XYZ file of C-alpha atoms in Angstrom:
387
model
C 40.697 -22.025 128.863
C 41.655 -20.282 132.084
C 45.318 -19.265 132.020
C 46.821 -16.436 134.069
C 50.392 -15.180 133.717
C 52.045 -13.308 136.580
C 55.505 -11.841 137.120
C 56.990 -11.946 140.622
C 60.333 -11.003 142.106
C 62.616 -13.475 143.916
C 60.463 -13.128 147.029
C 57.271 -14.103 145.126
C 55.912 -10.552 145.281
C 53.704 -9.914 142.237
C 55.139 -7.059 140.173
C 52.034 -5.847 138.342
C 48.770 -6.792 136.738
C 48.415 -10.206 135.051
C 49.967 -10.196 131.583
C 47.415 -9.723 128.838
C 47.495 -9.726 125.070
C 49.865 -12.699 124.842
C 49.678 -14.499 121.515
C 51.251 -17.888 122.294
C 52.303 -19.885 125.337
C 54.396 -23.051 125.528
C 55.245 -24.486 128.957
C 56.746 -27.962 129.362
C 57.255 -29.497 132.791
C 59.674 -32.435 132.975
C 60.302 -35.408 135.257
C 63.425 -34.696 137.358
C 64.462 -31.917 134.948
C 63.964 -28.148 134.922
C 60.948 -26.959 132.949
C 61.160 -25.041 129.680
C 58.687 -22.374 128.604
C 58.146 -19.350 126.418
C 55.448 -16.756 125.940
C 55.048 -14.080 123.248
C 53.671 -10.714 124.355
C 53.065 -7.250 122.933
C 55.898 -5.075 124.244
C 53.783 -2.490 126.037
C 55.688 -0.301 128.543
C 53.800 -1.774 131.505
C 54.791 -5.268 130.353
C 58.446 -4.397 129.728
C 58.676 -2.805 133.176
C 58.016 -6.211 134.755
C 60.504 -8.145 132.617
C 63.525 -7.464 134.794
C 66.539 -9.737 135.466
C 65.955 -11.997 138.458
C 62.159 -11.928 138.218
C 60.037 -15.060 137.829
C 57.201 -16.171 135.568
C 54.174 -17.896 137.096
C 51.814 -19.809 134.807
C 48.450 -20.522 136.448
C 46.056 -22.929 134.756
C 42.526 -23.397 136.063
C 43.461 -21.876 139.412
C 46.560 -24.044 139.977
C 50.209 -23.212 139.316
C 51.360 -25.135 136.248
C 54.912 -23.798 136.225
C 56.762 -21.148 138.206
C 60.369 -20.097 138.050
C 63.053 -17.726 136.812
C 62.966 -15.948 133.471
C 66.136 -17.184 131.805
C 65.716 -14.753 128.917
C 63.415 -11.943 130.089
C 63.425 -10.011 126.835
C 63.815 -11.209 123.276
C 62.435 -8.075 121.609
C 61.435 -7.622 117.971
C 60.013 -4.530 116.267
C 59.563 -3.301 112.719
C 57.533 -0.622 110.997
C 55.063 -3.355 110.079
C 54.337 -4.303 113.696
C 50.571 -4.473 114.026
C 50.469 -3.056 117.550
C 53.114 -0.383 116.987
C 55.219 -1.464 119.983
C 56.616 -4.747 118.697
C 56.682 -8.159 120.358
C 58.739 -9.578 123.210
C 59.319 -13.287 123.802
C 60.079 -14.417 127.347
C 61.850 -17.708 127.992
C 61.459 -19.159 131.461
C 61.916 -22.310 133.534
C 60.785 -23.553 136.931
C 62.629 -23.126 140.226
C 64.466 -26.415 139.715
C 66.613 -24.437 137.248
C 68.082 -22.307 140.035
C 69.173 -25.451 141.885
C 70.661 -26.772 138.638
C 73.039 -23.816 138.654
C 74.903 -25.147 141.714
C 77.591 -27.843 141.893
C 78.327 -30.393 144.609
C 81.066 -29.331 146.995
C 82.906 -32.239 148.686
C 83.016 -30.262 151.932
C 79.990 -27.944 151.720
C 80.556 -26.380 155.136
C 83.974 -25.029 154.088
C 84.795 -22.093 151.841
C 85.696 -22.765 148.219
C 89.343 -21.980 148.989
C 89.207 -24.460 151.854
C 88.164 -27.478 149.768
C 90.628 -30.369 149.809
C 91.753 -31.983 146.584
C 91.233 -35.606 147.604
C 87.816 -35.480 149.298
C 84.438 -36.690 148.050
C 80.888 -36.270 149.312
C 79.908 -39.866 150.002
C 76.648 -41.612 150.876
C 76.823 -45.263 151.808
C 73.644 -47.335 151.615
C 71.087 -44.671 152.481
C 67.749 -43.974 150.836
C 67.660 -42.090 147.563
C 65.444 -39.428 149.117
C 67.992 -38.770 151.869
C 70.789 -38.380 149.324
C 68.806 -36.015 147.111
C 67.502 -33.865 149.949
C 70.958 -33.635 151.513
C 72.685 -32.623 148.275
C 70.132 -29.898 147.577
C 70.074 -28.673 151.167
C 73.823 -28.359 151.676
C 74.596 -26.914 148.236
C 71.651 -24.590 147.595
C 69.114 -24.817 150.428
C 68.900 -23.509 153.982
C 71.749 -25.804 155.049
C 74.183 -24.299 152.542
C 76.717 -21.584 153.240
C 74.979 -18.216 153.376
C 76.359 -16.977 150.067
C 75.152 -20.145 148.258
C 71.569 -20.221 149.568
C 68.752 -19.736 147.076
C 66.342 -17.134 148.505
C 63.174 -18.643 150.009
C 64.134 -22.232 149.121
C 63.086 -24.686 151.839
C 62.832 -28.459 152.096
C 59.365 -29.955 152.247
C 58.806 -32.683 154.864
C 60.409 -35.988 153.917
C 58.058 -38.251 152.002
C 59.716 -41.505 153.087
C 60.297 -42.706 149.527
C 63.134 -44.429 147.717
C 65.294 -47.460 148.411
C 68.849 -47.600 149.792
C 71.659 -46.817 147.374
C 75.195 -45.461 147.458
C 76.775 -42.498 145.727
C 79.744 -40.193 145.830
C 80.169 -36.904 144.058
C 82.283 -33.806 143.793
C 82.197 -30.775 141.538
C 79.212 -32.072 139.537
C 76.042 -30.129 138.684
C 73.793 -30.847 141.677
C 70.957 -32.397 139.695
C 73.225 -34.968 137.991
C 73.915 -37.045 141.137
C 70.320 -36.404 142.237
C 69.055 -38.049 139.050
C 71.533 -40.901 139.498
C 70.327 -41.495 143.053
C 66.686 -41.289 141.949
C 67.230 -43.867 139.195
C 69.241 -46.331 141.288
C 67.179 -45.818 144.435
C 63.682 -46.809 143.407
C 62.910 -44.553 140.452
C 61.604 -41.693 142.594
C 60.899 -38.141 141.502
C 61.901 -34.735 142.838
C 60.510 -31.293 142.129
C 60.035 -27.720 143.296
C 56.776 -25.867 143.768
C 55.731 -22.408 144.906
C 53.907 -22.327 148.224
C 52.990 -18.800 149.257
C 56.271 -16.935 149.646
C 58.378 -20.100 149.711
C 59.893 -22.374 147.090
C 59.590 -25.919 148.349
C 61.757 -28.824 147.248
C 60.752 -32.411 147.843
C 60.795 -35.998 146.616
C 57.868 -38.241 145.761
C 57.083 -41.743 144.564
C 55.414 -41.856 141.136
C 52.027 -43.567 141.270
C 50.617 -46.380 139.166
C 47.668 -44.733 137.438
C 47.239 -47.303 134.653
C 43.818 -48.242 135.976
C 42.460 -44.689 136.026
C 44.660 -42.594 133.717
C 43.986 -44.057 130.290
C 44.174 -42.428 126.874
C 42.405 -43.703 123.793
C 40.473 -42.545 120.753
C 37.309 -44.046 122.216
C 37.646 -42.026 125.404
C 38.003 -38.846 123.368
C 41.222 -37.739 125.057
C 43.755 -38.923 122.472
C 44.259 -36.693 119.425
C 47.551 -37.975 118.075
C 50.335 -40.438 118.834
C 53.888 -41.189 117.763
C 55.133 -44.544 119.023
C 58.524 -46.176 118.638
C 60.290 -49.018 120.398
C 63.973 -49.884 120.150
C 66.288 -52.595 121.415
C 68.028 -51.921 124.739
C 71.492 -50.414 124.623
C 72.512 -52.465 127.681
C 71.076 -55.499 129.426
C 74.207 -56.423 131.382
C 76.300 -53.755 133.070
C 79.833 -55.009 133.723
C 81.108 -52.673 136.405
C 84.809 -52.346 137.186
C 86.126 -50.809 140.356
C 89.059 -48.428 140.189
C 92.510 -49.928 140.341
C 94.341 -49.698 143.645
C 97.857 -48.396 143.283
C 100.413 -51.139 143.882
C 97.820 -53.937 143.793
C 96.689 -56.292 141.037
C 93.352 -56.876 142.742
C 90.355 -55.151 141.192
C 86.670 -55.511 142.069
C 84.201 -56.450 139.331
C 80.396 -56.427 139.703
C 77.678 -57.362 137.213
C 74.098 -56.120 137.179
C 71.579 -57.260 134.608
C 68.057 -57.061 133.270
C 67.452 -60.719 132.475
C 63.921 -60.039 131.240
C 65.151 -57.560 128.623
C 67.959 -59.924 127.608
C 65.503 -62.796 127.150
C 63.056 -60.626 125.205
C 65.688 -59.031 122.968
C 69.276 -60.255 123.289
C 72.210 -59.809 125.602
C 73.905 -56.391 125.331
C 76.942 -55.855 127.513
C 78.145 -52.429 128.610
C 81.428 -51.748 130.407
C 81.026 -49.300 133.294
C 83.735 -47.544 135.276
C 82.242 -47.753 138.755
C 84.214 -44.878 140.247
C 84.991 -46.726 143.504
C 87.639 -49.240 144.535
C 85.211 -51.815 145.930
C 81.544 -52.589 146.416
C 81.564 -52.533 150.199
C 78.917 -49.806 150.262
C 77.119 -50.918 147.103
C 78.439 -48.055 144.977
C 79.470 -50.314 142.086
C 76.072 -51.987 142.124
C 74.382 -48.579 142.056
C 76.470 -47.552 139.035
C 75.413 -50.737 137.245
C 71.763 -50.260 138.145
C 71.812 -46.721 136.770
C 73.460 -47.931 133.543
C 70.794 -50.606 133.079
C 68.075 -47.994 133.628
C 69.699 -45.669 131.065
C 69.956 -48.484 128.552
C 66.472 -49.952 128.976
C 64.605 -50.706 125.762
C 63.517 -47.211 124.765
C 59.759 -47.005 124.388
C 59.057 -43.512 123.136
C 55.423 -42.533 123.108
C 54.642 -38.903 122.324
C 50.944 -38.230 122.555
C 48.726 -35.281 121.803
C 46.058 -35.380 124.450
C 43.148 -33.228 125.423
C 41.835 -32.781 128.929
C 38.339 -34.011 129.625
C 36.189 -33.686 132.704
C 37.249 -37.231 133.609
C 41.013 -36.935 133.062
C 43.189 -33.830 133.418
C 46.952 -33.324 133.610
C 48.048 -32.084 137.003
C 44.827 -33.238 138.621
C 44.455 -36.904 137.710
C 48.029 -37.735 136.714
C 51.402 -36.155 137.426
C 54.947 -36.278 136.113
C 56.441 -39.712 136.717
C 53.108 -41.506 137.074
C 52.586 -44.691 135.093
C 49.657 -44.327 132.678
C 48.094 -46.390 129.895
C 47.658 -45.504 126.222
C 45.536 -47.590 123.861
C 47.051 -47.240 120.394
C 44.637 -47.167 117.442
C 45.901 -50.519 116.106
C 44.976 -52.288 119.337
C 48.204 -52.393 121.364
C 48.088 -50.896 124.860
C 51.265 -49.320 126.218
C 51.920 -48.456 129.854
C 54.865 -46.339 130.932
C 55.928 -43.235 132.837
C 54.947 -39.651 132.076
C 58.263 -37.952 131.322
C 57.038 -34.513 130.260
C 53.784 -32.595 129.928
C 53.518 -29.630 127.564
C 50.875 -26.937 127.785
C 50.452 -24.961 124.560
C 47.871 -22.234 124.190
C 46.805 -19.336 122.001
C 43.852 -17.007 122.608
C 42.220 -18.020 119.325
C 42.765 -21.793 119.292
C 42.625 -22.510 123.008
C 44.921 -24.936 124.789
C 46.403 -28.319 123.981
C 48.153 -30.689 126.366
C 50.769 -33.156 125.075
C 52.305 -35.859 127.243
C 55.571 -37.649 126.516
C 55.427 -41.157 127.905
C 58.079 -43.877 127.865
C 61.504 -44.908 129.134
C 64.252 -42.491 130.167
C 65.095 -41.838 126.520
C 61.520 -40.674 125.914
C 62.154 -37.061 126.863
C 61.814 -33.781 125.049
C 65.621 -33.600 124.885
C 67.360 -35.045 121.812
C 69.219 -38.281 122.477
C 72.476 -36.520 121.597
C 71.944 -34.175 124.544
C 71.586 -37.142 126.885
C 74.733 -38.668 125.381
C 76.676 -35.464 125.972
C 75.468 -35.367 129.583
C 76.589 -38.959 130.130
C 79.996 -38.315 128.580
C 80.421 -35.132 130.613
C 79.650 -36.995 133.833
C 82.169 -39.727 133.029
C 84.859 -37.276 131.965
C 84.257 -35.401 135.204
C 84.765 -38.612 137.157
C 88.034 -39.272 135.335
C 89.256 -35.743 136.025
C 88.285 -36.023 139.685
C 90.345 -39.215 140.016
C 93.463 -37.321 138.942
C 93.092 -34.787 141.734
C-alpha cells in the first residue's frame, strides 16, 4: 500500500510534510457527483496547523492523485484522558474540487450583476451537444468566464473532448451540477469531472468506455471478494411529457418518450412529466422525457468488494462511468457502469477497493436523497414559472 496524504492551500501550495500516523482513510469518488472522504489523524500540533479553513486534502495512491479537493470539515476533534497518544484524534472530512463548483447556481444572465438579473429570463440551450452545455454552465457560473467575484481560484476548462449528443435545456437559479447531470444523461450519458494538474484545477467532460472485455471481476480471477446484487422493475418505461400551458390558449404540446425494451421485458410503466417548456421546437420536451426514462431505468444495483491485482486496478484499467463486467458466483454475468469507487485503508489491514456498479440508482446515496433532489428540481421549476 502506497498512500500519501498532503494538505495544500487554494493555490495548490503544499502546507507541510505529508500527514503521518493516520489510523483510517475512506475516500469515495463518484460519477458526476462530488467525492466524499474522511481521514482520522492524531491531533499533533504540526497536523492541526495545516487543517485550516479553505485548505485542500490530496490523496495520492501509488503515485497518482486519487482524490483532491476542499476540506469541508477540517477539524472534528476528540480528546479524553484515555487518549492513547495524549493529544487526541481529529477527523477530517473532505471532497474533490467538483464540490466547489456545486456551491454555485445558474444565473440566467451570468454577465450581469445579481441585482441586474431579470425576472423572466432563462439560460437556454437549443439542440447543442451535452458537452457544450456542461462546459458553458461551469465556465460562466464558476470558471474563468464567470464574473470576477464568482470565479473559483485556479479553475480552468480542459480542452473539449468532442463527446455527447445534441440535447436542449434551460435553467435558472438551480445548483450548477443539477442541469449538468440532466444534460449528461439526456445527451449521450457522458461524464464530467475535475482533476488537479500542477497549480490548476481542470474541469472537463469525457465519454465512458466499454471495458467489459478487459475489466472483469470474478472469484476465479481473484479480484472479487464480495458482492451484493439486486434488480428491480423500472419506475418508468414511458415518459408522457406535457408542455406548459400558454395563457389564453387551449393548445398544449404533448410528447412521449419510451424504453420499449424495458416495457417488453417487464411491463409498461407510465410517468407524467412536466416538460418545463411550451413546445418541443428545440427538443426540450424530448430531453426531459429522455432524462426521466434514464432515471427510471430498471435499477440494477451491484455493490462489489474488489481487490486490485497486477492485471486490473481502479484508476488505471477502469474509471468512473466505464462499463465493466462482473461474474456472480451463481453463474450470471452482469455488465453495467461504475458509479462510485471507494478506497478504504488502515495502516494495519492495508487497503480495500469497492466499486458500486449499476444503473443511476446504484449510487452510494440513499434513494430517498435522489428523490429529494428530484422533487427539489421540480419545485424549483414550478417556482421559476411564477416569476
